[in-house]
mmCIF file of C-alpha atoms and ligand atoms in Angstrom:
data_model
loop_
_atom_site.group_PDB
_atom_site.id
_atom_site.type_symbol
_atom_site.label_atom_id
_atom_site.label_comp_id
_atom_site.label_asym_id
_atom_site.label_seq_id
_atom_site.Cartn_x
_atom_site.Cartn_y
_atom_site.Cartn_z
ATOM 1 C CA UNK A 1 114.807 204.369 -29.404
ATOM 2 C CA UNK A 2 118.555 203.065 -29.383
ATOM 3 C CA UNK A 3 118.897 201.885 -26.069
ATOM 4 C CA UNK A 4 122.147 202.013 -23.817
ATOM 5 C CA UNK A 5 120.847 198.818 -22.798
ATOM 6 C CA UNK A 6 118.765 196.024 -24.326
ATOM 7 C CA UNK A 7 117.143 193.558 -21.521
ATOM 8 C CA UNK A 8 114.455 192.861 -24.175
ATOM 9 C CA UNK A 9 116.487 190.982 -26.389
ATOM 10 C CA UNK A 10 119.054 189.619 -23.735
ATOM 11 C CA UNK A 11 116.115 188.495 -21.958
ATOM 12 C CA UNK A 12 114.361 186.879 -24.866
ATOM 13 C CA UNK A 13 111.152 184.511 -24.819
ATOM 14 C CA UNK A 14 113.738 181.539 -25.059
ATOM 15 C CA UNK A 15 115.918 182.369 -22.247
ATOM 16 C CA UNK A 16 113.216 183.286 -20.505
ATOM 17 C CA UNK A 17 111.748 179.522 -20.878
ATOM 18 C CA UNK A 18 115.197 178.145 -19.438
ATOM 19 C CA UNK A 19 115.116 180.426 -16.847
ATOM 20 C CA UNK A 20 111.557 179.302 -15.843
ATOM 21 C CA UNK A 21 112.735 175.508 -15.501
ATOM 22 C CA UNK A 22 115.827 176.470 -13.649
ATOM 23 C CA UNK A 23 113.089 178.127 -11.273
ATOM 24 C CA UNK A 24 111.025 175.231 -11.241
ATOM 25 C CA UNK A 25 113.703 172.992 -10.364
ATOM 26 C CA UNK A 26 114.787 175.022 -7.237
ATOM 27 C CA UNK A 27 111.228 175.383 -6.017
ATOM 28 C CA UNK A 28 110.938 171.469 -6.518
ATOM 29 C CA UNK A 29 114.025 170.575 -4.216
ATOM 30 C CA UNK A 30 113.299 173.620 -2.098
ATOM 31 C CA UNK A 31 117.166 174.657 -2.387
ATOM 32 C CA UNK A 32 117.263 178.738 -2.045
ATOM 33 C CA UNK A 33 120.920 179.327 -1.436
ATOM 34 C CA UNK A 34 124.527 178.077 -2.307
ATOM 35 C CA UNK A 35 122.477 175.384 -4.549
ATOM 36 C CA UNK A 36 124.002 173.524 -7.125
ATOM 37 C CA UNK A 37 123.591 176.028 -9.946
ATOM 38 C CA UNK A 38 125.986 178.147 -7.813
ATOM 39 C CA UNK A 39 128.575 175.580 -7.828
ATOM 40 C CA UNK A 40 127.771 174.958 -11.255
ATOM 41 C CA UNK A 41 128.414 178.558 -12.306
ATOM 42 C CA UNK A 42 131.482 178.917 -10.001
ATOM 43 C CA UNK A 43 133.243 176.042 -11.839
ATOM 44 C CA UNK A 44 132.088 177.079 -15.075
ATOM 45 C CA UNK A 45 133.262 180.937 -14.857
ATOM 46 C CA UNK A 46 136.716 180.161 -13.341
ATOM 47 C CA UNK A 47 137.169 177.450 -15.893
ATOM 48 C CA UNK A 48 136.337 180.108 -18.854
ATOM 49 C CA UNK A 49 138.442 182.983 -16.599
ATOM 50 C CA UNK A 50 141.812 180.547 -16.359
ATOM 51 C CA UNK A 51 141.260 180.759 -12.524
ATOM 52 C CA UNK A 52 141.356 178.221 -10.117
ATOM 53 C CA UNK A 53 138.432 179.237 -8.487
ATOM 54 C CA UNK A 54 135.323 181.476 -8.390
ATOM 55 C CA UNK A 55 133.798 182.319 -4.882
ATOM 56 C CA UNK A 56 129.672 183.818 -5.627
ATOM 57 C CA UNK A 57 129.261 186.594 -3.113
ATOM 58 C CA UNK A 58 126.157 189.370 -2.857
ATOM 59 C CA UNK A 59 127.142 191.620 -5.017
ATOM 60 C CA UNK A 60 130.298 193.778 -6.456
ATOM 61 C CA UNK A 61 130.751 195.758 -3.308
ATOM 62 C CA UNK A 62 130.739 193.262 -0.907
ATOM 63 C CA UNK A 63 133.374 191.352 -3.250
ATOM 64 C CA UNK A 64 135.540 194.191 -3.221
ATOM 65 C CA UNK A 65 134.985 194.612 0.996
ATOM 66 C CA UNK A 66 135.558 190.559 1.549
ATOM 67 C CA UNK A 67 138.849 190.649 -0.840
ATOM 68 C CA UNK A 68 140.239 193.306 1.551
ATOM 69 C CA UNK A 69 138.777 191.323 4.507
ATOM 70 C CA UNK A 70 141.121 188.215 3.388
ATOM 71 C CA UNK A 71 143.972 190.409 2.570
ATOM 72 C CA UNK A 72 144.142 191.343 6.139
ATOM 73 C CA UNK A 73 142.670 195.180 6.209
ATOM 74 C CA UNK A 74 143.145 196.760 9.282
ATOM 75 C CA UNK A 75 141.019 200.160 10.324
ATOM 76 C CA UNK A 76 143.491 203.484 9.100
ATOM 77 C CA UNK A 77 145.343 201.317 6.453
ATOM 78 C CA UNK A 78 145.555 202.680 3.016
ATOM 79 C CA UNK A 79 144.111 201.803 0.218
ATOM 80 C CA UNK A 80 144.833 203.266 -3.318
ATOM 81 C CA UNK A 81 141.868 203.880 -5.642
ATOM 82 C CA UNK A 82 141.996 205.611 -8.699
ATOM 83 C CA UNK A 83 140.131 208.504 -8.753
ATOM 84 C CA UNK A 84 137.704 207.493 -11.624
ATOM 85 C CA UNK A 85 135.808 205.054 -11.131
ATOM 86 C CA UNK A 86 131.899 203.484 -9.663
ATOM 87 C CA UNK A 87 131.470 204.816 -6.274
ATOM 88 C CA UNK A 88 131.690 201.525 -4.949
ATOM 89 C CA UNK A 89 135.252 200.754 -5.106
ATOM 90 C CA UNK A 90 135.931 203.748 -2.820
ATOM 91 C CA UNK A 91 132.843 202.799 -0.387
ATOM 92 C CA UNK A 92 134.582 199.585 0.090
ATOM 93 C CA UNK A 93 137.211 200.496 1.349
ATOM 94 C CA UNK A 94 135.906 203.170 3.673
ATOM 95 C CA UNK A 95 133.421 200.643 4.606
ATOM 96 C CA UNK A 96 135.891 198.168 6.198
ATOM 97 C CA UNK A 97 137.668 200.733 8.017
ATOM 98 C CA UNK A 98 140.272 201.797 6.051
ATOM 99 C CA UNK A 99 141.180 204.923 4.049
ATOM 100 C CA UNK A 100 141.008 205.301 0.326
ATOM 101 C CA UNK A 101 143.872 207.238 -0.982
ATOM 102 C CA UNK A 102 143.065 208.560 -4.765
ATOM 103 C CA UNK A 103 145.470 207.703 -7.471
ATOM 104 C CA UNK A 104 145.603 209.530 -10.647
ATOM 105 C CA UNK A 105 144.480 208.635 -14.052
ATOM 106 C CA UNK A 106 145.378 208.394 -17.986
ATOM 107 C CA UNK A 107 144.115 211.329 -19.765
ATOM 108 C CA UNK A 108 143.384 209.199 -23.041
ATOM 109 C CA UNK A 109 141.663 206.513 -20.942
ATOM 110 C CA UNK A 110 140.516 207.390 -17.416
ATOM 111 C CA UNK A 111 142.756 204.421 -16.542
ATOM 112 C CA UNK A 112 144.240 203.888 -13.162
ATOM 113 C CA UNK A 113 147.988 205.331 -13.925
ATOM 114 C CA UNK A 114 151.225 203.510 -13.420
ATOM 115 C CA UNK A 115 153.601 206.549 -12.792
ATOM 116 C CA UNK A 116 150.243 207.999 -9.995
ATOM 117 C CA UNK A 117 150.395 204.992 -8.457
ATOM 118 C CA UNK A 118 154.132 204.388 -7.357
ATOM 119 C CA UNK A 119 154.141 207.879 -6.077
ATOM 120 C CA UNK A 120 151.400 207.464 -4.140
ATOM 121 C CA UNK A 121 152.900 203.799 -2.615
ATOM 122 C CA UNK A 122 155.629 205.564 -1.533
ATOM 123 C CA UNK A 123 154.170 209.245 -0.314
ATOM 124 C CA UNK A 124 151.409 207.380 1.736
ATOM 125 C CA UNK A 125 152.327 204.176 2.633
ATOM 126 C CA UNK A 126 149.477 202.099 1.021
ATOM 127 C CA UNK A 127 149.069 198.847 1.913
ATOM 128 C CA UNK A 128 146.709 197.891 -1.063
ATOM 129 C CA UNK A 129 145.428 199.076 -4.441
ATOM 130 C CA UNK A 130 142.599 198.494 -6.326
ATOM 131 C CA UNK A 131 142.759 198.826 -9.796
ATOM 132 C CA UNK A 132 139.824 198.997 -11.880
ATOM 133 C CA UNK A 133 138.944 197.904 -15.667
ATOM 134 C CA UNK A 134 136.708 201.002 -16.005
ATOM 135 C CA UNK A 135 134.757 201.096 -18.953
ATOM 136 C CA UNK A 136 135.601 197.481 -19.674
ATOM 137 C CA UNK A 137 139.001 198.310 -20.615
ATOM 138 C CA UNK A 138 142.257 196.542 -18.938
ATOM 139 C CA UNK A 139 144.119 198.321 -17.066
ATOM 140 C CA UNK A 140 148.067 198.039 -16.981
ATOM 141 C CA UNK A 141 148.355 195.245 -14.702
ATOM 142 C CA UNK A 142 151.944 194.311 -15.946
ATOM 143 C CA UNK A 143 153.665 197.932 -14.696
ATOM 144 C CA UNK A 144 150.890 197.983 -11.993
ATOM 145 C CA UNK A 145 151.904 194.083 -10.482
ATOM 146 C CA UNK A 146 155.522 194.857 -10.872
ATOM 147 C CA UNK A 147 155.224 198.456 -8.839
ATOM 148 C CA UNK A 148 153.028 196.705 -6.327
ATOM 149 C CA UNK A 149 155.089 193.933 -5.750
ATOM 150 C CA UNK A 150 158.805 195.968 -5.301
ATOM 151 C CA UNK A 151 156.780 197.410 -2.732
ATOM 152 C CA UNK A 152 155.038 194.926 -0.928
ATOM 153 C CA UNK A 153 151.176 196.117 -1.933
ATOM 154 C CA UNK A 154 148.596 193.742 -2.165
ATOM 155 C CA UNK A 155 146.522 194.449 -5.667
ATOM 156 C CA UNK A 156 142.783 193.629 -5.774
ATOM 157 C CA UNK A 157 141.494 194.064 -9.172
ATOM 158 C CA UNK A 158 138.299 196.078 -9.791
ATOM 159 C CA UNK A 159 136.351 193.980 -12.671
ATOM 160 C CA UNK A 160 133.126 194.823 -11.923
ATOM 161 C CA UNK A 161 132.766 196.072 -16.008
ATOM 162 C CA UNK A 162 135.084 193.465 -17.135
ATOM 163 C CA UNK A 163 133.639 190.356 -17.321
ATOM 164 C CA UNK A 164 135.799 188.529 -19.848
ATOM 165 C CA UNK A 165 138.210 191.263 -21.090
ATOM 166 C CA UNK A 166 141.649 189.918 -21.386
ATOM 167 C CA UNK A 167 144.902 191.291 -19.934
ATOM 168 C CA UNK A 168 147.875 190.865 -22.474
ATOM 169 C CA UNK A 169 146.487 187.547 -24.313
ATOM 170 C CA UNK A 170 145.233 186.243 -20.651
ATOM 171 C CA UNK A 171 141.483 186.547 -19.142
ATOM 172 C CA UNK A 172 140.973 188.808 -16.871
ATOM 173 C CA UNK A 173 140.905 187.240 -13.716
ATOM 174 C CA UNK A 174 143.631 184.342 -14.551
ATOM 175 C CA UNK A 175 146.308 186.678 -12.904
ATOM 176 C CA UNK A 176 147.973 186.208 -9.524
ATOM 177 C CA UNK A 177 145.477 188.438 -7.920
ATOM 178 C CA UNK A 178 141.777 188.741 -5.912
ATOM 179 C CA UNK A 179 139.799 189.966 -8.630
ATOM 180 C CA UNK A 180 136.263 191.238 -8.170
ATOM 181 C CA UNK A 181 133.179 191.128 -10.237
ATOM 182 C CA UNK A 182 129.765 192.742 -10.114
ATOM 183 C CA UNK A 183 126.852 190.925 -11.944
ATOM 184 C CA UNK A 184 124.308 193.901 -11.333
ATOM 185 C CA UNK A 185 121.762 193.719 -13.988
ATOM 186 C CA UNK A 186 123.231 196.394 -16.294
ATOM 187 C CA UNK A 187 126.751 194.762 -16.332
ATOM 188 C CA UNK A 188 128.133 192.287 -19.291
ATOM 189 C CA UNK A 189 127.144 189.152 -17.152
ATOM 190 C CA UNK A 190 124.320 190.226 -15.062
ATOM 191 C CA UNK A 191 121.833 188.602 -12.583
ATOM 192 C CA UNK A 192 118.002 189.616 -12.180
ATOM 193 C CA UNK A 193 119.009 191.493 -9.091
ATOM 194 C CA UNK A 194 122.141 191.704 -7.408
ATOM 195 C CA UNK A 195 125.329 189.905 -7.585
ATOM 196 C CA UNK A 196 129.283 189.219 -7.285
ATOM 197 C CA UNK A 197 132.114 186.974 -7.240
ATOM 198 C CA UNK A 198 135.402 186.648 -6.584
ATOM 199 C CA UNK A 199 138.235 185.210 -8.959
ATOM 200 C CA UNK A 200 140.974 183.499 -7.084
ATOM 201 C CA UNK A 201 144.006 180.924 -7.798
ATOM 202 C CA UNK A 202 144.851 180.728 -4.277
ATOM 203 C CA UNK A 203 143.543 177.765 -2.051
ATOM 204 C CA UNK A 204 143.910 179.485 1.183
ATOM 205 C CA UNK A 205 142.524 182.546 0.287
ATOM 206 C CA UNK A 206 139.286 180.973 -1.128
ATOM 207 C CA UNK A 207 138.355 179.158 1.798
ATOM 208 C CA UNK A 208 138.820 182.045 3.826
ATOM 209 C CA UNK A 209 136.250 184.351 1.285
ATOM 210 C CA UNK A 210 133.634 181.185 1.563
ATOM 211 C CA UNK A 211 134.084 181.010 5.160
ATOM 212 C CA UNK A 212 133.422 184.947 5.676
ATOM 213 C CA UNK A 213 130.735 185.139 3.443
ATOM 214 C CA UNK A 214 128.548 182.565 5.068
ATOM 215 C CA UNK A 215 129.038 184.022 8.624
ATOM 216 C CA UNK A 216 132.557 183.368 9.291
ATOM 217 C CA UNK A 217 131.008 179.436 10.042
ATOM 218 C CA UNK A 218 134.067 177.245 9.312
ATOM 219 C CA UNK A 219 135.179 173.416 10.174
ATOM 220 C CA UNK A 220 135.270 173.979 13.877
ATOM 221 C CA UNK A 221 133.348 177.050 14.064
ATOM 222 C CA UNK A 222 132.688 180.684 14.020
ATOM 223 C CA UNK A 223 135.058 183.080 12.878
ATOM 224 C CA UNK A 224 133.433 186.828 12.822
ATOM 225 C CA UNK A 225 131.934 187.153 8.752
ATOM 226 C CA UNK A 226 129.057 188.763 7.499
ATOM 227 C CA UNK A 227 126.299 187.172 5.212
ATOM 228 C CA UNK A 228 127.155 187.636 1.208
ATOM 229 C CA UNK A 229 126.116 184.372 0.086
ATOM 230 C CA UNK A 230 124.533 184.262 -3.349
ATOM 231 C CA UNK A 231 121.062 183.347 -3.745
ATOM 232 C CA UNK A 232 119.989 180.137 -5.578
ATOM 233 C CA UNK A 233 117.901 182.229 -8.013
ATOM 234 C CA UNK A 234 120.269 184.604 -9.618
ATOM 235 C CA UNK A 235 122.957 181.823 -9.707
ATOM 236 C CA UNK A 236 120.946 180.009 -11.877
ATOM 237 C CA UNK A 237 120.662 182.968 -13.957
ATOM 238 C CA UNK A 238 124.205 183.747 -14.477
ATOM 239 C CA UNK A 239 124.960 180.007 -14.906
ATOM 240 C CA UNK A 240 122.497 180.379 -18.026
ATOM 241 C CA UNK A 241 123.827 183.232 -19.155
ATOM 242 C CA UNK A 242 127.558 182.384 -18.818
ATOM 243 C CA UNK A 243 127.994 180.294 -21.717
ATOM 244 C CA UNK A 244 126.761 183.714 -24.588
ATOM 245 C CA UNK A 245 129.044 186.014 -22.745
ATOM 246 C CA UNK A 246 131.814 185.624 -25.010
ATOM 247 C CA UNK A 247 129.774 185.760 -28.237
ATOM 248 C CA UNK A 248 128.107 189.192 -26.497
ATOM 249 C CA UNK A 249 131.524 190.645 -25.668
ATOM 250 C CA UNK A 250 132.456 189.652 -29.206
ATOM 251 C CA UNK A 251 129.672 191.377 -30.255
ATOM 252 C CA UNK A 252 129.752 194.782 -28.296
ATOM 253 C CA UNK A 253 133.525 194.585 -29.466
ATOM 254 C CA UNK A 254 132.100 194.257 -33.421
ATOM 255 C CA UNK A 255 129.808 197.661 -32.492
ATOM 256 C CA UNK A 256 132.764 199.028 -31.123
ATOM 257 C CA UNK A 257 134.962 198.970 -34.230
ATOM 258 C CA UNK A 258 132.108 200.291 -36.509
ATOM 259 C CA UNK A 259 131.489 203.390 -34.047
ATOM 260 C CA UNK A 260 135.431 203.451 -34.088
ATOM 261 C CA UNK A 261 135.841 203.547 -37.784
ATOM 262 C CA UNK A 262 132.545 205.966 -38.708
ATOM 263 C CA UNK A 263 133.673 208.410 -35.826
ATOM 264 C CA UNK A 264 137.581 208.331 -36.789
ATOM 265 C CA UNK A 265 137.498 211.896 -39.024
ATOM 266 C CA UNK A 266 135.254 213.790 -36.358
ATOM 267 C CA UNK A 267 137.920 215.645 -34.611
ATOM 268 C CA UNK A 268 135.951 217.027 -32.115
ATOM 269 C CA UNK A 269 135.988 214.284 -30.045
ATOM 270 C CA UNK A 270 138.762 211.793 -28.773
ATOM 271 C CA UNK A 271 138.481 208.065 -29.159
ATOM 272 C CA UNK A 272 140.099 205.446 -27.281
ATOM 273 C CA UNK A 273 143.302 203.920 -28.405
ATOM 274 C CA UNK A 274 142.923 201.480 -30.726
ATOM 275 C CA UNK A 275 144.468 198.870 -28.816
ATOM 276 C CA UNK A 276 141.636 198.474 -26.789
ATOM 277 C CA UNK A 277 139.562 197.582 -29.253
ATOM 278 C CA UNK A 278 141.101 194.176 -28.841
ATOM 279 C CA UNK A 279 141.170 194.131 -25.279
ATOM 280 C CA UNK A 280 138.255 195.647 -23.908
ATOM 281 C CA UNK A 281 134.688 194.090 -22.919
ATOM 282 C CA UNK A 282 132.960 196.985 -24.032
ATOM 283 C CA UNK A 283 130.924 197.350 -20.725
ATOM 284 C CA UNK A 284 130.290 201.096 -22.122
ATOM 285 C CA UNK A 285 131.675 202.802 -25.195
ATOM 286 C CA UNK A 286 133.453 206.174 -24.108
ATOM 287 C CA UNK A 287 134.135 209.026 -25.971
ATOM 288 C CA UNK A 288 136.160 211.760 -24.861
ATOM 289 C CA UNK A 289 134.863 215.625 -25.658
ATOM 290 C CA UNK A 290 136.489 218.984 -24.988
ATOM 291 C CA UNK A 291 134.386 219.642 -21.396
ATOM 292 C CA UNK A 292 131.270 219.671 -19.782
ATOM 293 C CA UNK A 293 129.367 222.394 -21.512
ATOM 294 C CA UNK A 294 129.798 220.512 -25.083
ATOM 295 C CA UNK A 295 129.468 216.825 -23.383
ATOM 296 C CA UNK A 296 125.870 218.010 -21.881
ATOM 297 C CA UNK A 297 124.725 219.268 -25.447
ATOM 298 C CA UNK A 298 125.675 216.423 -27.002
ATOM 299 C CA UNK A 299 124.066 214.304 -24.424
ATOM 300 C CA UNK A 300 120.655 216.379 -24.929
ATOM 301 C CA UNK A 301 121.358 216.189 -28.688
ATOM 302 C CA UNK A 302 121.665 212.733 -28.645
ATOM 303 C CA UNK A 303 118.704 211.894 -26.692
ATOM 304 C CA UNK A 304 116.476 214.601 -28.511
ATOM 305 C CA UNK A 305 117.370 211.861 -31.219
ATOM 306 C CA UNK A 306 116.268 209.006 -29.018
ATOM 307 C CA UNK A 307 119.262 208.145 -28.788
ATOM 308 C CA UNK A 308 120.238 206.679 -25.216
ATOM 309 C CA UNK A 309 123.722 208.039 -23.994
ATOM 310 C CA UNK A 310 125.143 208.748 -20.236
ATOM 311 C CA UNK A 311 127.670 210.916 -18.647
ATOM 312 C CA UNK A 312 129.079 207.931 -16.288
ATOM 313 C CA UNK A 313 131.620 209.385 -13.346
ATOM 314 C CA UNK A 314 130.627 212.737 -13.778
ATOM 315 C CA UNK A 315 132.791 213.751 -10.948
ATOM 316 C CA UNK A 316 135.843 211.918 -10.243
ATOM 317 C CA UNK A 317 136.076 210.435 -6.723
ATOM 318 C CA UNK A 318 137.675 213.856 -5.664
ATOM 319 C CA UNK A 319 134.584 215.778 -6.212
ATOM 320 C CA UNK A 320 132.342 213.595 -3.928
ATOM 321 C CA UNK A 321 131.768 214.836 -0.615
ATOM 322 C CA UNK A 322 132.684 211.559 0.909
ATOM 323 C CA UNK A 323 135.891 211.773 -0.596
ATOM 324 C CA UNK A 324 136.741 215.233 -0.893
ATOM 325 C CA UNK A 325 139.269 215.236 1.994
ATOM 326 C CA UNK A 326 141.149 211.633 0.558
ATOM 327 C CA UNK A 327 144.971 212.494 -0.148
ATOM 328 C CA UNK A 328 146.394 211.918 -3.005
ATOM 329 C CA UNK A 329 146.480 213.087 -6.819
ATOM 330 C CA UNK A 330 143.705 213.809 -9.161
ATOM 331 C CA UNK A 331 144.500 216.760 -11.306
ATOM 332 C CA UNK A 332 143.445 215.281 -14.641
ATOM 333 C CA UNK A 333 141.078 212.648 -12.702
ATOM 334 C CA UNK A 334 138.973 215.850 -12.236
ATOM 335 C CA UNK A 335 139.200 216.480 -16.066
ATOM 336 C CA UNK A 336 138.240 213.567 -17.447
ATOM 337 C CA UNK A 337 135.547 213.429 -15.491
ATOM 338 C CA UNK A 338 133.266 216.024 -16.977
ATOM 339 C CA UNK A 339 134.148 215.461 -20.767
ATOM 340 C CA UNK A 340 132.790 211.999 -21.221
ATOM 341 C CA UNK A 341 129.508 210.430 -23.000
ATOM 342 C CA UNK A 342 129.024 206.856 -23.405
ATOM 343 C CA UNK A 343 127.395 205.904 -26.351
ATOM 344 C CA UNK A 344 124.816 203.187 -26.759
ATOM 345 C CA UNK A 345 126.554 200.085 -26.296
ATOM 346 C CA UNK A 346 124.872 196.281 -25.466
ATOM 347 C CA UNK A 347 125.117 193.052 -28.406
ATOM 348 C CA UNK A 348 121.942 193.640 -30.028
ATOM 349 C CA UNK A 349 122.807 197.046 -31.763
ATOM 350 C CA UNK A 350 122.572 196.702 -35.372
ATOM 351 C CA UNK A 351 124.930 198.213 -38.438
ATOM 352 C CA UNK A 352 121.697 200.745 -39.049
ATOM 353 C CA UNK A 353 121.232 201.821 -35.787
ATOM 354 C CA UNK A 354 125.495 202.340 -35.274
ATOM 355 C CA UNK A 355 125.103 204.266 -38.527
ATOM 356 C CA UNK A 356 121.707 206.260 -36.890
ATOM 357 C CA UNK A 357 124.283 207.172 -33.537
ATOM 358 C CA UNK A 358 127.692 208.072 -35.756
ATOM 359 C CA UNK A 359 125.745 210.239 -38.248
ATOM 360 C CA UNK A 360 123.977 212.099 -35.061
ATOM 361 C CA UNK A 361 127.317 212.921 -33.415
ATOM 362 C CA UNK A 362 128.361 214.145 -36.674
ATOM 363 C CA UNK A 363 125.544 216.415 -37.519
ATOM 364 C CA UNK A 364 126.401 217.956 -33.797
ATOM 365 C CA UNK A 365 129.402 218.821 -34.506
ATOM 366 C CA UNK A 366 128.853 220.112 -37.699
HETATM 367 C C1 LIG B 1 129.124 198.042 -10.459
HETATM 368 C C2 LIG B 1 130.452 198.302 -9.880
HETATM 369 C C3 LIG B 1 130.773 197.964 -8.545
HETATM 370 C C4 LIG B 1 129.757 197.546 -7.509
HETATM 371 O O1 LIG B 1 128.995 196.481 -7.793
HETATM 372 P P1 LIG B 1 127.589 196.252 -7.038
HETATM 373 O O2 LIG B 1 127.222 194.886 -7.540
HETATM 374 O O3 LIG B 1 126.666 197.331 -7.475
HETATM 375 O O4 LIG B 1 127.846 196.261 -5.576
HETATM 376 C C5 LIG B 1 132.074 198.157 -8.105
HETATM 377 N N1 LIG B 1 133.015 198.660 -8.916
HETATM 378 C C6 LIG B 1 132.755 199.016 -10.198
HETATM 379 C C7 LIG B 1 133.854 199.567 -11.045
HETATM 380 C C8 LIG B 1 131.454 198.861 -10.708
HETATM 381 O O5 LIG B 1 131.207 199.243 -11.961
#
């Protein structure tokens, strides 16, 4: 079996050792939340993101949900999502009391789209966007900032799949904006259970997000919050984990080009630009088909093969029943959607098993 994921390896009898001690330690001083691994993992992942600071929360969502908290959300404002993309980012939004408004995407990427997003600024009078690295891969965040800023937006930045992706030369993260992380188990950094954070250069705003996610207790007291602090356990784990995340990403980026360069003459399907193969963390390795009815056989051909492949966003954010009734655009949101598979993609495949997937796809096609 090639596996989509590998927690075997990435959870090896070594780092399984470390973790144990890290465990040991935190039972000995009795510390079970906002311990000193957390601090010791905020500093460290800012330092490697070029942020100022990193803020652990409970998970992706609530990052997302707290970063429109300190942006001042009010119920009924709008907030532009593009319309492929986790569930999540949408839920957030609905889930403070505002209303997501769906923003188109590229066609060659699935990526939020410049042009989509100034019309819908100016059609429905967002207040905020939220971008998101789908896939791993940046988004445009230089047209994106400038369209947001000649019209007073706030920009959150969805990089829930991008841990340690860079944005034109700079980490992702380093920017002049909230941007949100999810360290779920299946993501690039991940936790044993759930987990988030927060990147932030902004003093103000990251004493409000540690403020609100310890209930809203303060200096002089109580502001209304909500509890999303991060547990001592799974801050340890990411703090352990945080210093092979680059050599992973290189990695998954190394599996990337090989899949890239054996699937190149198979014109059947549609790779991503090139230029993400520089830029991208490789959370998942999408290819792009002709619709559903070939991207489900492939999927069943695949796995027949034991090989371990997904159809991630199946429906775009339009098709959802939640979200059915959201304005906005999502003409070729709704066609990307069904024509995707995600091949197997985690730092441990090797050049035999990238071989084993590329020939497979071939034969399919053939
Ligand atoms: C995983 C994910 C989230 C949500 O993270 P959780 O930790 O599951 O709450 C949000 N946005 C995107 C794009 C994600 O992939």
């Amino acid at each position: 079996m090639i596996g989509l994921h590998d927690f075997n390896t990435l959870h090896n009898e070594e780092f399984r050792k470390e973790v144990l001690v890290a465990f040991e330690n935190i039972l000995a001083k009795n510390a079970f939340v906002e311990g000193e691994y957390n601090q010791k993992f905020e500093q460290d992942f800012a330092k490697m993101q070029s942020a100022k600071h990193c803020l652990l929360v409970a998970n992706g969502t609530d990052a997302l949900e707290i970063s429109l908290l300190v942006n001042g959300v009010q119920p009924g404002d709008k907030i532009g999502v593009p319309g492929i993309t986790f569930y999540a980012t949408a839920e957030a939004v609905l889930n403070v009391g505002a209303t997501p408004v769906l923003i188109d995407v590229e066609k060659e990427t699935g990526l939020i789209c410049p042009k989509s997003t100034e019309k819908c600024i100016k059609e429905h009078n967002l207040k905020g966007i939220i971008p998101v690295h789908i896939y791993g891969m940046p988004a445009d965040m230089t047209a994106i900032n400038k369209i947001a800023k000649d019209n007073n937006v706030y920009v959150i930045e969805d990089a829930a799949q991008a841990s340690g992706a860079f944005i034109e030369g700079k980490p992702v993260g380093s920017g002049p904006n909230l941007t949100t992380f999810s360290f779920y188990p299946t993501k690039n950094l991940s936790a044993f259970g759930d987990a988030g954070g927060i990147l932030t250069s902004d003093d103000e705003l990251a004493e409000k997000i540690k403020i609100i996610r310890n209930h809203g207790r303060g200096s002089d007291g109580h502001i209304m919050g909500r509890n999303s602090r991060c547990d001592h356990l799974q801050a340890a784990v990411l703090a352990l984990k945080l210093p092979k995340v680059e050599e992973f990403n290189q990695n998954r980026k190394n599996v990337a080009k090989k899949y890239h360069e054996l699937l190149s003459s198979c014109s059947q399907i549609r790779l991503i630009p090139n230029k993400y193969l520089e830029t991208s963390a490789f959370h998942l390795y999408p290819v792009h088909l002709d619709g559903r009815d070939t991207r489900d056989k492939l999927i069943k051909h695949l796995q027949d093969n034991q090989i371990g492949c997904a159809n991630f966003y199946d429906r775009a954010l339009s098709e959802e029943p939640a979200f059915s009734k959201c304005a906005g655009e999502k003409e070729i949101a709704e066609k990307v959607s069904g024509s995707v598979v995600c091949l197997p993609m985690n730092p441990f495949i090797n050049d035999e098993e990238i071989q084993k997937v590329a020939n497979k796809v071939i034969e399919f096609f053939r």
